[in-house]
Tab-separated table of C-alpha atoms and ligand atoms in Angstrom:
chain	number	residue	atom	x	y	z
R	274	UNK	CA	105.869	-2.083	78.821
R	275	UNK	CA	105.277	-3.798	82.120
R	276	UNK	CA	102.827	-7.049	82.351
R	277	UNK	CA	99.516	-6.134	82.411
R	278	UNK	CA	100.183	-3.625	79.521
R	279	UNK	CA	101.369	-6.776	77.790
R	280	UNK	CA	97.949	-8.544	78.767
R	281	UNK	CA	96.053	-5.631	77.682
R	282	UNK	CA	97.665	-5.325	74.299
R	283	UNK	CA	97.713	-9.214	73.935
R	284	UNK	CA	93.924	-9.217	74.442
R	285	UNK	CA	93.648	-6.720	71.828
R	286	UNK	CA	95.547	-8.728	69.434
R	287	UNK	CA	93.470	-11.804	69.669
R	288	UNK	CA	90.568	-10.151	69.202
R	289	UNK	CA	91.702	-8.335	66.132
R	290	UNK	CA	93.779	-11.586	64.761
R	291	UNK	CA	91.131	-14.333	65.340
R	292	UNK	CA	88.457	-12.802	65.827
R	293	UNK	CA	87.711	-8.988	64.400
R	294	UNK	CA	90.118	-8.061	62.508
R	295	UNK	CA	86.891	-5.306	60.555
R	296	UNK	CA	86.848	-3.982	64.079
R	297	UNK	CA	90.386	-1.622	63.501
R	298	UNK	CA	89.928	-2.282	59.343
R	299	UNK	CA	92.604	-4.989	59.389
R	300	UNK	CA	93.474	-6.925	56.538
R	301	UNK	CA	94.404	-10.811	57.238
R	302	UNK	CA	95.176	-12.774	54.136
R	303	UNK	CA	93.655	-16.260	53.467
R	304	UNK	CA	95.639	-17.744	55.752
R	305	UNK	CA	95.377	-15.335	58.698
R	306	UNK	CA	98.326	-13.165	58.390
R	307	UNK	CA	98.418	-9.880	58.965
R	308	UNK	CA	101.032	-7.314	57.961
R	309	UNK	CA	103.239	-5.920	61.194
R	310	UNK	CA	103.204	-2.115	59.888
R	311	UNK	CA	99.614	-2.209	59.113
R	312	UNK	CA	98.366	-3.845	62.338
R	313	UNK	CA	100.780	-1.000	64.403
R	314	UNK	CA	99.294	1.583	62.483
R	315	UNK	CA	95.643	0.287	62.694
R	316	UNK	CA	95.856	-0.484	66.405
R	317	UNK	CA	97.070	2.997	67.255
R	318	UNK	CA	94.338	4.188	65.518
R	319	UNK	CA	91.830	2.491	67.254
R	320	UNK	CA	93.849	3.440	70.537
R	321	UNK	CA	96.014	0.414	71.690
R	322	UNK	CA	99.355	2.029	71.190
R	323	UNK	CA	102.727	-0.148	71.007
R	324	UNK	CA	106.128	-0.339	69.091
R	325	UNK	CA	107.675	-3.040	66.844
R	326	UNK	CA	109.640	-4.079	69.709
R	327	UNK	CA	106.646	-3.969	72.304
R	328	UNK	CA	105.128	-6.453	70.043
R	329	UNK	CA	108.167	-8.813	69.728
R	330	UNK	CA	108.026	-8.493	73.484
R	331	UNK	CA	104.433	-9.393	73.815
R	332	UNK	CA	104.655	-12.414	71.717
R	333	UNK	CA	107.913	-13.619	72.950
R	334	UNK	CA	106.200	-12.798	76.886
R	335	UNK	CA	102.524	-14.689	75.816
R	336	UNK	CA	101.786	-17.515	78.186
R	337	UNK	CA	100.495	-19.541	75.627
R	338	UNK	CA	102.685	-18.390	72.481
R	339	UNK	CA	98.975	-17.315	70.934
R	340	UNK	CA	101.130	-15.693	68.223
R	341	UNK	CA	103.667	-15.996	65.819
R	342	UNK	CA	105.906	-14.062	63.029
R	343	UNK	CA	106.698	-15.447	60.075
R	344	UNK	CA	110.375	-15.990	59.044
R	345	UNK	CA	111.536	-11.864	58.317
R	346	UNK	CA	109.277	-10.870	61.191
R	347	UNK	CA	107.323	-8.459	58.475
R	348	UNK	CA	103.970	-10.862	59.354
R	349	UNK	CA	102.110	-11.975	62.359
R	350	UNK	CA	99.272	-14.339	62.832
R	351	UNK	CA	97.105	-15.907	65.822
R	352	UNK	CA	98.781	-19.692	65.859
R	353	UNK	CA	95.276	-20.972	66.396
R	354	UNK	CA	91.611	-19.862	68.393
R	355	UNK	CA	89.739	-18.147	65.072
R	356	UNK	CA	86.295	-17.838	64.775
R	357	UNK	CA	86.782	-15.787	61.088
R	358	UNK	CA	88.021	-18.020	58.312
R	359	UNK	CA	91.232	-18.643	57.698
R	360	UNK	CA	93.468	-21.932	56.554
R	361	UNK	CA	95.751	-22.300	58.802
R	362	UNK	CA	97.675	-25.070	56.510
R	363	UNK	CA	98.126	-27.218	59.407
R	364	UNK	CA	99.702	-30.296	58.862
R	365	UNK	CA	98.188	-33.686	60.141
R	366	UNK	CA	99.760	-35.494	62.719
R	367	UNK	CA	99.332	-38.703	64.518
R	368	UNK	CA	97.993	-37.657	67.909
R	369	UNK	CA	99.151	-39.796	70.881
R	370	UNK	CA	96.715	-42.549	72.799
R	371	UNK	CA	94.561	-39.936	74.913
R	372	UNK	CA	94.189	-36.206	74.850
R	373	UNK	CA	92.599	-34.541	77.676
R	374	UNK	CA	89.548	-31.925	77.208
R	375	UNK	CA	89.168	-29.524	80.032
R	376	UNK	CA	85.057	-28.118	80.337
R	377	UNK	CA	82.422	-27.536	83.072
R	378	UNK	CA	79.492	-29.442	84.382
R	379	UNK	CA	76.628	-27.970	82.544
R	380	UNK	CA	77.892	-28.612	79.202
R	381	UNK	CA	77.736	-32.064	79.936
R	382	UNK	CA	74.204	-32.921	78.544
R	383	UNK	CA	74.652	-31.900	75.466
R	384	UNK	CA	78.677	-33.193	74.596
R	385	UNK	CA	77.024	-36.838	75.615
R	386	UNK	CA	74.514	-36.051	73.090
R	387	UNK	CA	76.548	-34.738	70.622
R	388	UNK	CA	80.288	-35.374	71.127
R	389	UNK	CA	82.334	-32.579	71.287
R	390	UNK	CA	81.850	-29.829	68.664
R	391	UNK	CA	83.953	-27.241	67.562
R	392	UNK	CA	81.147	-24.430	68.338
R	393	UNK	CA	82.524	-20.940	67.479
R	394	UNK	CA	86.514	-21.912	66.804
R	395	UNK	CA	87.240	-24.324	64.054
R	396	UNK	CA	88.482	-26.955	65.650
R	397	UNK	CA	87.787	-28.718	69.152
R	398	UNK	CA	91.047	-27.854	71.381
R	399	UNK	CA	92.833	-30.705	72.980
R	400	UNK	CA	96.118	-30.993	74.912
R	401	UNK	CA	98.501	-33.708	75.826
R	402	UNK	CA	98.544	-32.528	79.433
R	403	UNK	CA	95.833	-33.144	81.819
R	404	UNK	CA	96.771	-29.605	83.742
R	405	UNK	CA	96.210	-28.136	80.856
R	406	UNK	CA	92.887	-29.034	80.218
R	407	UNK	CA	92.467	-27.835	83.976
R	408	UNK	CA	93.039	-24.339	83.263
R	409	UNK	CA	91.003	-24.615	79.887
R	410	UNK	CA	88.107	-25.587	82.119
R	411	UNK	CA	88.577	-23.700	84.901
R	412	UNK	CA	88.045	-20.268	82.625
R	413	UNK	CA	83.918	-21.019	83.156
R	414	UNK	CA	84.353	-22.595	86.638
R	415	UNK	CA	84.973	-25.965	88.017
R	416	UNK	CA	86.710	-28.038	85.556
R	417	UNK	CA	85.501	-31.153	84.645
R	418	UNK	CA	87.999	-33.001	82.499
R	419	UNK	CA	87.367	-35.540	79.188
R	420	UNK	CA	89.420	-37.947	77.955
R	421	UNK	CA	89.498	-38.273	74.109
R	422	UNK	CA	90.623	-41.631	73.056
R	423	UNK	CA	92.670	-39.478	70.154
R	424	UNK	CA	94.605	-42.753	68.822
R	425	UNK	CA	91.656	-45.171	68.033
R	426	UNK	CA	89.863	-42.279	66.525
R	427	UNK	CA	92.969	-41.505	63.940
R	428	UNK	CA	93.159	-45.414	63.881
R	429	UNK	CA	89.219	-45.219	62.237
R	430	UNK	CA	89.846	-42.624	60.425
R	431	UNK	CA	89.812	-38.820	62.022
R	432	UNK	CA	92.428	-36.264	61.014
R	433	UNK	CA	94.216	-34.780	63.886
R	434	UNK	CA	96.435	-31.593	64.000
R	435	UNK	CA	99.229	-29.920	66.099
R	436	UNK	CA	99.285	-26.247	66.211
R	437	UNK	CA	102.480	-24.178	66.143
R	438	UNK	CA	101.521	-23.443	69.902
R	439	UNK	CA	101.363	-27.167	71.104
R	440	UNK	CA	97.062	-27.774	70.879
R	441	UNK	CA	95.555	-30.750	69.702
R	442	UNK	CA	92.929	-29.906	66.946
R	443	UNK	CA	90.246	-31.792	65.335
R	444	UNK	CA	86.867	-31.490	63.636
R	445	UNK	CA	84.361	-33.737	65.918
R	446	UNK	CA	84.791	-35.631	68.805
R	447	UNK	CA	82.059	-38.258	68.563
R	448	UNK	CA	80.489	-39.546	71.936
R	449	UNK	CA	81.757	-42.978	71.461
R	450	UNK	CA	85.498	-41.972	71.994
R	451	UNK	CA	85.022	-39.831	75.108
R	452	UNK	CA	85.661	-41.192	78.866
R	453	UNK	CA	83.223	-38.970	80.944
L	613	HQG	C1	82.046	-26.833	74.944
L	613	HQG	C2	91.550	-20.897	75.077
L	613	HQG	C3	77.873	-27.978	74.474
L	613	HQG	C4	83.512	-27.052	75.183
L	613	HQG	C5	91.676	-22.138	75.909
L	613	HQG	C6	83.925	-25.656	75.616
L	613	HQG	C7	91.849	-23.217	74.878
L	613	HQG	C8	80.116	-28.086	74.052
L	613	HQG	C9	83.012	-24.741	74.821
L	613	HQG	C10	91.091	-22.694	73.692
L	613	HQG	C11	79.924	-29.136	73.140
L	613	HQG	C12	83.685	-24.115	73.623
L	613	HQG	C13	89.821	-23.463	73.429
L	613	HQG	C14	78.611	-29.597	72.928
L	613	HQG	C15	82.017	-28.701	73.226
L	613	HQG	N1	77.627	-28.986	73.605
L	613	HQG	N2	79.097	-27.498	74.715
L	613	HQG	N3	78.329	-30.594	72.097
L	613	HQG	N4	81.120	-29.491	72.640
L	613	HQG	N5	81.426	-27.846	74.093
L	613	HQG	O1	86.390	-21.498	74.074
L	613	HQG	O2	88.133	-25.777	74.421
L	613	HQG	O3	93.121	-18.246	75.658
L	613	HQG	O4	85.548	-22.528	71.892
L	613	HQG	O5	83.722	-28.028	76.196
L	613	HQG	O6	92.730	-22.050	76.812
L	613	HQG	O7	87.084	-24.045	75.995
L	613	HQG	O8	91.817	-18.464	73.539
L	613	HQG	O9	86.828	-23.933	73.459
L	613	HQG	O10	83.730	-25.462	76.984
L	613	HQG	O11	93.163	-23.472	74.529
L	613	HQG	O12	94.276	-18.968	73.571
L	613	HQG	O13	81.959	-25.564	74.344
L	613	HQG	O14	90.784	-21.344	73.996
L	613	HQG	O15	92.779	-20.457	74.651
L	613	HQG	O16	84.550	-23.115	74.096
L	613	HQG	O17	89.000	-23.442	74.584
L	613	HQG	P1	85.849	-22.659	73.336
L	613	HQG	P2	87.735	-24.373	74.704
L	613	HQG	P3	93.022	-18.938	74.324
């Protein structure tokens, strides 16, 4: 399977792991898993055709490790990004002094309004990395980069989480912790 097969297949899956899993008739359990035989077998249906070992390739390959197995491979889930509902089980964590949020200009308006909300996904995405948030931003145009004082906000009392895959998650970002 060369790369953009990957891509192709890997866009598939995160639409039918986070997103649509009804779309092919996929079952995800309550906390998002869904079985590797079933998911083959569904996707092939729907016309997205791969192996066992084209998927271990694809999630080993992702650029952002969107997805992983669980420990006897027989599982996979998206490590974070749903819109459907799912628990996830993540497991708080003290985030460091700033995270960095990476949007675009015309947003602006409404986060100093409203802080940063978590809109269709569950959480609002941070990351530790300031490129990061570049390239999260730059997926709607120029990016224009926050910075989310993430330690006095745990200090007062907001949960923070670290996906599997390395993103900063939380609930709200109220306006009062943001540097614009
Ligand atoms: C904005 C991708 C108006 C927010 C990325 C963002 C990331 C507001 C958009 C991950 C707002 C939501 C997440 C407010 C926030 N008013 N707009 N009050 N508060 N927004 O896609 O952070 O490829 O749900 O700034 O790389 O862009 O899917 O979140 O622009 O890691 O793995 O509303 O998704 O990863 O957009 O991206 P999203 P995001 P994957």
């Amino acid at each position: 399977m060369n790369e953009k097969e990957r891509n192709r297949i890997s866009r598939f899956l995160s639409l039918v792991l986070r997103h649509k899993p009804d779309e092919i008739d996929l079952r995800l359990d309550e906390h998002g898993w869904a079985d590797v035989g079933d998911l083959i077998a569904k996707s092939i249906v729907a016309g997205k055709v791969f192996t066992s070992q084209d998927l271990e390739e694809i999630v080993a390959a992702n650029d952002k490790q969107r997805f992983a197995y669980n420990e006897d491979r027989s599982k996979i889930r998206a490590n974070q990004g749903h819109s459907i509902d799912v628990e996830l089980q993540l497991e708080a964590k003290d985030p460091p002094e700033q995270l960095f949020h990476g949007t675009v200009e015309r947003f602006l308006p409404a986060i100093r309004v409203k802080g940063l909300l978590k809109m269709n996904r569950h959480h609002v995405h941070m990351s530790h990395d300031r490129a990061t948030a570049e390239k999260v931003g730059e997926r709607r145009g120029e990016a224009i980069i926050l910075t989310v004082r993430s330690e006095e906000m745990n200090k007062d009392g907001f949960t923070f989480y670290l996906s599997d895959n390395g993103v900063w998650l939380t609930e709200h970002v109220p306006v009062k912790y943001i540097n614009f």
